[in-house]
């Protein structure tokens, strides 16, 4: 069942290039990064099924972008929900759709990297069955360590 939230009904759908301005703005606000348009187009071209948008009242409020690795695993590159829309199950709805899609494609392992200090995201991933596999020393450009987290589908 789709959750009813304060802002109306949420729908998870595939990314389309028209979403780039909205996605870039979520990336700036939630992930504090600034990427060129070409990155989003590349990710979309590499694996269309792995780029999802969460839409509330017709506006993108979250997204999940991933790639399929050469050995047939999924790697989540970016995952975020706009600040005012968090803790209402939108992240869960996107992750559910993503995990289900991976299962249908026969992918059995999903991995991602997350900042050690990002307790909210780490808690979310743990509840989702991701385990911390390794510490990635100085993984981020500002010198912060990361965790590699893995979930078997
Ligand atoms: N009322 C109260 N709490 C709720 C409700 C509700 N109706 N619905 C869900 N929740 C709780 C969940 O139980 C969960 O609790 P927990 O954190 O204690 O486990 C929490 O809200 C989050 O669950 P969701 O609402 O499904 O997730 P959300 O939509 O908030 O998205 C996300 C999670 C994407 C991690 C979000 O926090 C975010 O965008 N953070 C900033 C960006 C970020 O750090 N992204 C991950 C970086 S790592 C990477 O990109 C690979």
mmCIF file of C-alpha atoms and ligand atoms in Angstrom:
data_model
loop_
_atom_site.group_PDB
_atom_site.id
_atom_site.type_symbol
_atom_site.label_atom_id
_atom_site.label_comp_id
_atom_site.label_asym_id
_atom_site.label_seq_id
_atom_site.Cartn_x
_atom_site.Cartn_y
_atom_site.Cartn_z
ATOM 1 C CA UNK A 1 0.000 0.000 0.000
ATOM 2 C CA UNK A 2 1.296 3.481 -0.846
ATOM 3 C CA UNK A 3 1.639 5.637 2.252
ATOM 4 C CA UNK A 4 -0.531 8.732 2.513
ATOM 5 C CA UNK A 5 1.580 11.597 3.648
ATOM 6 C CA UNK A 6 1.002 15.182 4.633
ATOM 7 C CA UNK A 7 1.754 16.347 1.120
ATOM 8 C CA UNK A 8 -0.519 13.933 -0.744
ATOM 9 C CA UNK A 9 0.210 10.697 -2.498
ATOM 10 C CA UNK A 10 3.771 9.656 -3.235
ATOM 11 C CA UNK A 11 4.643 7.848 -6.427
ATOM 12 C CA UNK A 12 7.938 6.201 -7.330
ATOM 13 C CA UNK A 13 8.677 6.330 -11.056
ATOM 14 C CA UNK A 14 11.680 6.129 -13.393
ATOM 15 C CA UNK A 15 13.908 9.190 -13.794
ATOM 16 C CA UNK A 16 13.536 11.229 -16.989
ATOM 17 C CA UNK A 17 16.057 13.883 -18.136
ATOM 18 C CA UNK A 18 13.528 16.666 -17.349
ATOM 19 C CA UNK A 19 14.063 15.778 -13.672
ATOM 20 C CA UNK A 20 17.678 16.974 -13.732
ATOM 21 C CA UNK A 21 17.101 20.482 -12.261
ATOM 22 C CA UNK A 22 15.023 19.030 -9.406
ATOM 23 C CA UNK A 23 17.505 16.210 -8.749
ATOM 24 C CA UNK A 24 20.461 18.623 -8.837
ATOM 25 C CA UNK A 25 18.710 20.811 -6.288
ATOM 26 C CA UNK A 26 18.071 17.820 -3.961
ATOM 27 C CA UNK A 27 21.750 16.860 -4.363
ATOM 28 C CA UNK A 28 22.888 20.378 -3.419
ATOM 29 C CA UNK A 29 20.622 20.557 -0.390
ATOM 30 C CA UNK A 30 20.744 16.975 0.920
ATOM 31 C CA UNK A 31 24.149 15.699 -0.208
ATOM 32 C CA UNK A 32 25.974 19.036 -0.424
ATOM 33 C CA UNK A 33 27.399 18.215 -3.822
ATOM 34 C CA UNK A 34 27.270 19.934 -7.183
ATOM 35 C CA UNK A 35 27.536 17.675 -10.229
ATOM 36 C CA UNK A 36 27.378 18.487 -13.932
ATOM 37 C CA UNK A 37 24.216 17.621 -15.866
ATOM 38 C CA UNK A 38 26.203 15.059 -17.845
ATOM 39 C CA UNK A 39 26.655 12.896 -14.731
ATOM 40 C CA UNK A 40 22.903 12.373 -14.360
ATOM 41 C CA UNK A 41 22.559 11.639 -18.065
ATOM 42 C CA UNK A 42 25.421 9.114 -17.869
ATOM 43 C CA UNK A 43 23.915 7.326 -14.863
ATOM 44 C CA UNK A 44 20.583 7.190 -16.679
ATOM 45 C CA UNK A 45 22.211 5.813 -19.823
ATOM 46 C CA UNK A 46 24.210 3.197 -17.902
ATOM 47 C CA UNK A 47 21.209 1.683 -16.078
ATOM 48 C CA UNK A 48 17.750 3.187 -16.619
ATOM 49 C CA UNK A 49 16.029 0.848 -14.160
ATOM 50 C CA UNK A 50 18.381 1.925 -11.397
ATOM 51 C CA UNK A 51 17.452 5.633 -11.399
ATOM 52 C CA UNK A 52 14.225 6.273 -9.476
ATOM 53 C CA UNK A 53 12.316 9.433 -8.592
ATOM 54 C CA UNK A 54 9.866 9.870 -5.707
ATOM 55 C CA UNK A 55 7.208 12.385 -6.614
ATOM 56 C CA UNK A 56 4.727 14.105 -4.261
ATOM 57 C CA UNK A 57 1.920 16.100 -5.846
ATOM 58 C CA UNK A 58 3.741 15.906 -9.166
ATOM 59 C CA UNK A 59 7.057 17.283 -7.844
ATOM 60 C CA UNK A 60 10.265 15.263 -7.369
ATOM 61 C CA UNK A 61 11.052 15.118 -3.638
ATOM 62 C CA UNK A 62 13.591 12.304 -3.603
ATOM 63 C CA UNK A 63 15.645 10.043 -5.814
ATOM 64 C CA UNK A 64 17.832 6.961 -5.854
ATOM 65 C CA UNK A 65 20.604 6.663 -8.445
ATOM 66 C CA UNK A 66 22.582 3.469 -8.921
ATOM 67 C CA UNK A 67 24.799 1.562 -11.307
ATOM 68 C CA UNK A 68 25.160 -2.110 -12.073
ATOM 69 C CA UNK A 69 28.741 -3.249 -11.590
ATOM 70 C CA UNK A 70 30.530 -5.421 -14.143
ATOM 71 C CA UNK A 71 30.065 -8.481 -11.928
ATOM 72 C CA UNK A 72 26.278 -8.018 -11.861
ATOM 73 C CA UNK A 73 25.816 -6.269 -8.521
ATOM 74 C CA UNK A 74 23.970 -3.060 -7.763
ATOM 75 C CA UNK A 75 25.748 -0.044 -6.279
ATOM 76 C CA UNK A 76 23.727 2.875 -4.953
ATOM 77 C CA UNK A 77 25.558 6.104 -5.811
ATOM 78 C CA UNK A 78 23.108 8.656 -4.436
ATOM 79 C CA UNK A 79 19.980 8.409 -2.316
ATOM 80 C CA UNK A 80 18.182 11.394 -0.818
ATOM 81 C CA UNK A 81 14.841 12.891 0.145
ATOM 82 C CA UNK A 82 14.332 16.658 0.346
ATOM 83 C CA UNK A 83 14.547 17.871 3.967
ATOM 84 C CA UNK A 84 10.890 18.765 4.567
ATOM 85 C CA UNK A 85 9.711 15.399 3.271
ATOM 86 C CA UNK A 86 11.844 13.046 5.392
ATOM 87 C CA UNK A 87 10.633 10.536 8.017
ATOM 88 C CA UNK A 88 7.401 9.871 6.218
ATOM 89 C CA UNK A 89 8.316 6.646 4.486
ATOM 90 C CA UNK A 90 9.392 8.147 1.134
ATOM 91 C CA UNK A 91 12.917 6.708 1.436
ATOM 92 C CA UNK A 92 11.377 3.356 2.359
ATOM 93 C CA UNK A 93 9.092 3.465 -0.663
ATOM 94 C CA UNK A 94 12.033 4.119 -3.014
ATOM 95 C CA UNK A 95 14.215 1.463 -1.388
ATOM 96 C CA UNK A 96 11.363 -1.076 -1.550
ATOM 97 C CA UNK A 97 10.917 -0.415 -5.269
ATOM 98 C CA UNK A 98 14.669 -0.632 -5.852
ATOM 99 C CA UNK A 99 15.201 -3.874 -3.912
ATOM 100 C CA UNK A 100 12.204 -5.445 -5.661
ATOM 101 C CA UNK A 101 13.554 -4.426 -9.065
ATOM 102 C CA UNK A 102 16.998 -5.860 -8.207
ATOM 103 C CA UNK A 103 15.363 -9.129 -7.179
ATOM 104 C CA UNK A 104 13.422 -9.286 -10.440
ATOM 105 C CA UNK A 105 16.634 -8.682 -12.429
ATOM 106 C CA UNK A 106 18.388 -11.480 -10.547
ATOM 107 C CA UNK A 107 20.797 -9.123 -8.742
ATOM 108 C CA UNK A 108 21.638 -10.568 -5.372
ATOM 109 C CA UNK A 109 23.895 -7.964 -3.772
ATOM 110 C CA UNK A 110 23.470 -4.211 -3.256
ATOM 111 C CA UNK A 111 26.310 -2.058 -1.970
ATOM 112 C CA UNK A 112 26.763 1.600 -1.093
ATOM 113 C CA UNK A 113 29.095 3.986 0.682
ATOM 114 C CA UNK A 114 27.994 6.337 3.453
ATOM 115 C CA UNK A 115 29.771 8.898 5.638
ATOM 116 C CA UNK A 116 30.657 7.576 9.095
ATOM 117 C CA UNK A 117 28.935 10.601 10.653
ATOM 118 C CA UNK A 118 25.658 10.107 8.757
ATOM 119 C CA UNK A 119 23.824 8.363 11.577
ATOM 120 C CA UNK A 120 20.340 8.871 10.152
ATOM 121 C CA UNK A 121 21.192 7.218 6.842
ATOM 122 C CA UNK A 122 23.179 4.427 8.533
ATOM 123 C CA UNK A 123 20.193 3.689 10.791
ATOM 124 C CA UNK A 124 17.913 3.628 7.753
ATOM 125 C CA UNK A 125 20.227 1.251 5.868
ATOM 126 C CA UNK A 126 20.631 -1.063 8.905
ATOM 127 C CA UNK A 127 16.876 -1.308 9.307
ATOM 128 C CA UNK A 128 16.853 -2.227 5.678
ATOM 129 C CA UNK A 129 19.213 -5.155 6.171
ATOM 130 C CA UNK A 130 22.441 -3.491 5.049
ATOM 131 C CA UNK A 131 25.501 -4.534 7.078
ATOM 132 C CA UNK A 132 28.693 -2.562 7.467
ATOM 133 C CA UNK A 133 31.313 -4.466 5.538
ATOM 134 C CA UNK A 134 34.413 -2.283 5.791
ATOM 135 C CA UNK A 135 35.612 1.131 6.868
ATOM 136 C CA UNK A 136 36.872 3.216 3.944
ATOM 137 C CA UNK A 137 39.563 5.505 5.378
ATOM 138 C CA UNK A 138 39.393 9.100 4.063
ATOM 139 C CA UNK A 139 36.875 8.046 1.419
ATOM 140 C CA UNK A 140 35.424 11.557 1.047
ATOM 141 C CA UNK A 141 37.267 14.541 -0.405
ATOM 142 C CA UNK A 142 37.049 16.407 2.927
ATOM 143 C CA UNK A 143 38.936 13.529 4.592
ATOM 144 C CA UNK A 144 36.004 11.853 6.344
ATOM 145 C CA UNK A 145 35.956 8.049 6.544
ATOM 146 C CA UNK A 146 33.140 6.102 4.949
ATOM 147 C CA UNK A 147 31.493 2.753 5.528
ATOM 148 C CA UNK A 148 30.858 0.289 2.771
ATOM 149 C CA UNK A 149 27.478 -1.286 3.487
ATOM 150 C CA UNK A 150 26.114 -4.376 1.777
ATOM 151 C CA UNK A 151 22.720 -6.022 1.537
ATOM 152 C CA UNK A 152 22.018 -9.425 0.019
ATOM 153 C CA UNK A 153 18.669 -9.420 -1.789
HETATM 154 N N1 LIG B 1 6.369 9.180 11.108
HETATM 155 C C1 LIG B 1 7.517 9.157 11.819
HETATM 156 N N2 LIG B 1 8.621 8.489 11.431
HETATM 157 C C2 LIG B 1 8.550 7.816 10.284
HETATM 158 C C3 LIG B 1 7.390 7.786 9.480
HETATM 159 C C4 LIG B 1 6.268 8.516 9.947
HETATM 160 N N3 LIG B 1 5.138 8.549 9.237
HETATM 161 N N4 LIG B 1 7.649 7.055 8.371
HETATM 162 C C5 LIG B 1 8.923 6.645 8.483
HETATM 163 N N5 LIG B 1 9.448 7.092 9.639
HETATM 164 C C6 LIG B 1 10.788 6.872 10.132
HETATM 165 C C7 LIG B 1 11.343 5.520 9.794
HETATM 166 O O1 LIG B 1 10.950 4.553 10.731
HETATM 167 C C8 LIG B 1 12.803 5.797 9.828
HETATM 168 O O2 LIG B 1 13.225 5.824 11.173
HETATM 169 P P1 LIG B 1 14.727 5.492 11.581
HETATM 170 O O3 LIG B 1 15.604 6.532 10.898
HETATM 171 O O4 LIG B 1 14.721 5.592 13.062
HETATM 172 O O5 LIG B 1 15.012 4.128 11.036
HETATM 173 C C9 LIG B 1 12.927 7.210 9.310
HETATM 174 O O6 LIG B 1 11.627 7.779 9.431
HETATM 175 C C10 LIG B 1 13.398 7.291 7.895
HETATM 176 O O7 LIG B 1 12.616 6.443 7.052
HETATM 177 P P2 LIG B 1 11.931 7.020 5.753
HETATM 178 O O8 LIG B 1 10.936 8.071 6.094
HETATM 179 O O9 LIG B 1 11.455 5.881 4.932
HETATM 180 O O10 LIG B 1 13.199 7.637 4.999
HETATM 181 P P3 LIG B 1 13.358 9.145 4.477
HETATM 182 O O11 LIG B 1 12.307 9.447 3.499
HETATM 183 O O12 LIG B 1 13.531 10.066 5.621
HETATM 184 O O13 LIG B 1 14.741 9.000 3.673
HETATM 185 C C11 LIG B 1 17.127 9.220 3.727
HETATM 186 C C12 LIG B 1 15.914 8.454 4.282
HETATM 187 C C13 LIG B 1 17.122 9.158 2.218
HETATM 188 C C14 LIG B 1 18.411 8.587 4.273
HETATM 189 C C15 LIG B 1 16.997 10.704 4.238
HETATM 190 O O14 LIG B 1 17.228 10.740 5.606
HETATM 191 C C16 LIG B 1 17.928 11.690 3.543
HETATM 192 O O15 LIG B 1 17.670 12.151 2.444
HETATM 193 N N6 LIG B 1 19.032 12.052 4.223
HETATM 194 C C17 LIG B 1 19.952 13.089 3.702
HETATM 195 C C18 LIG B 1 20.714 12.598 2.513
HETATM 196 C C19 LIG B 1 21.523 11.369 2.857
HETATM 197 O O16 LIG B 1 22.214 11.329 3.858
HETATM 198 N N7 LIG B 1 21.458 10.351 1.983
HETATM 199 C C20 LIG B 1 22.224 9.100 2.110
HETATM 200 C C21 LIG B 1 23.664 9.332 1.748
HETATM 201 S S1 LIG B 1 24.511 7.806 1.374
HETATM 202 C C22 LIG B 1 24.262 7.596 -0.312
HETATM 203 O O17 LIG B 1 23.757 8.446 -0.988
HETATM 204 C C23 LIG B 1 24.658 6.280 -0.918
#
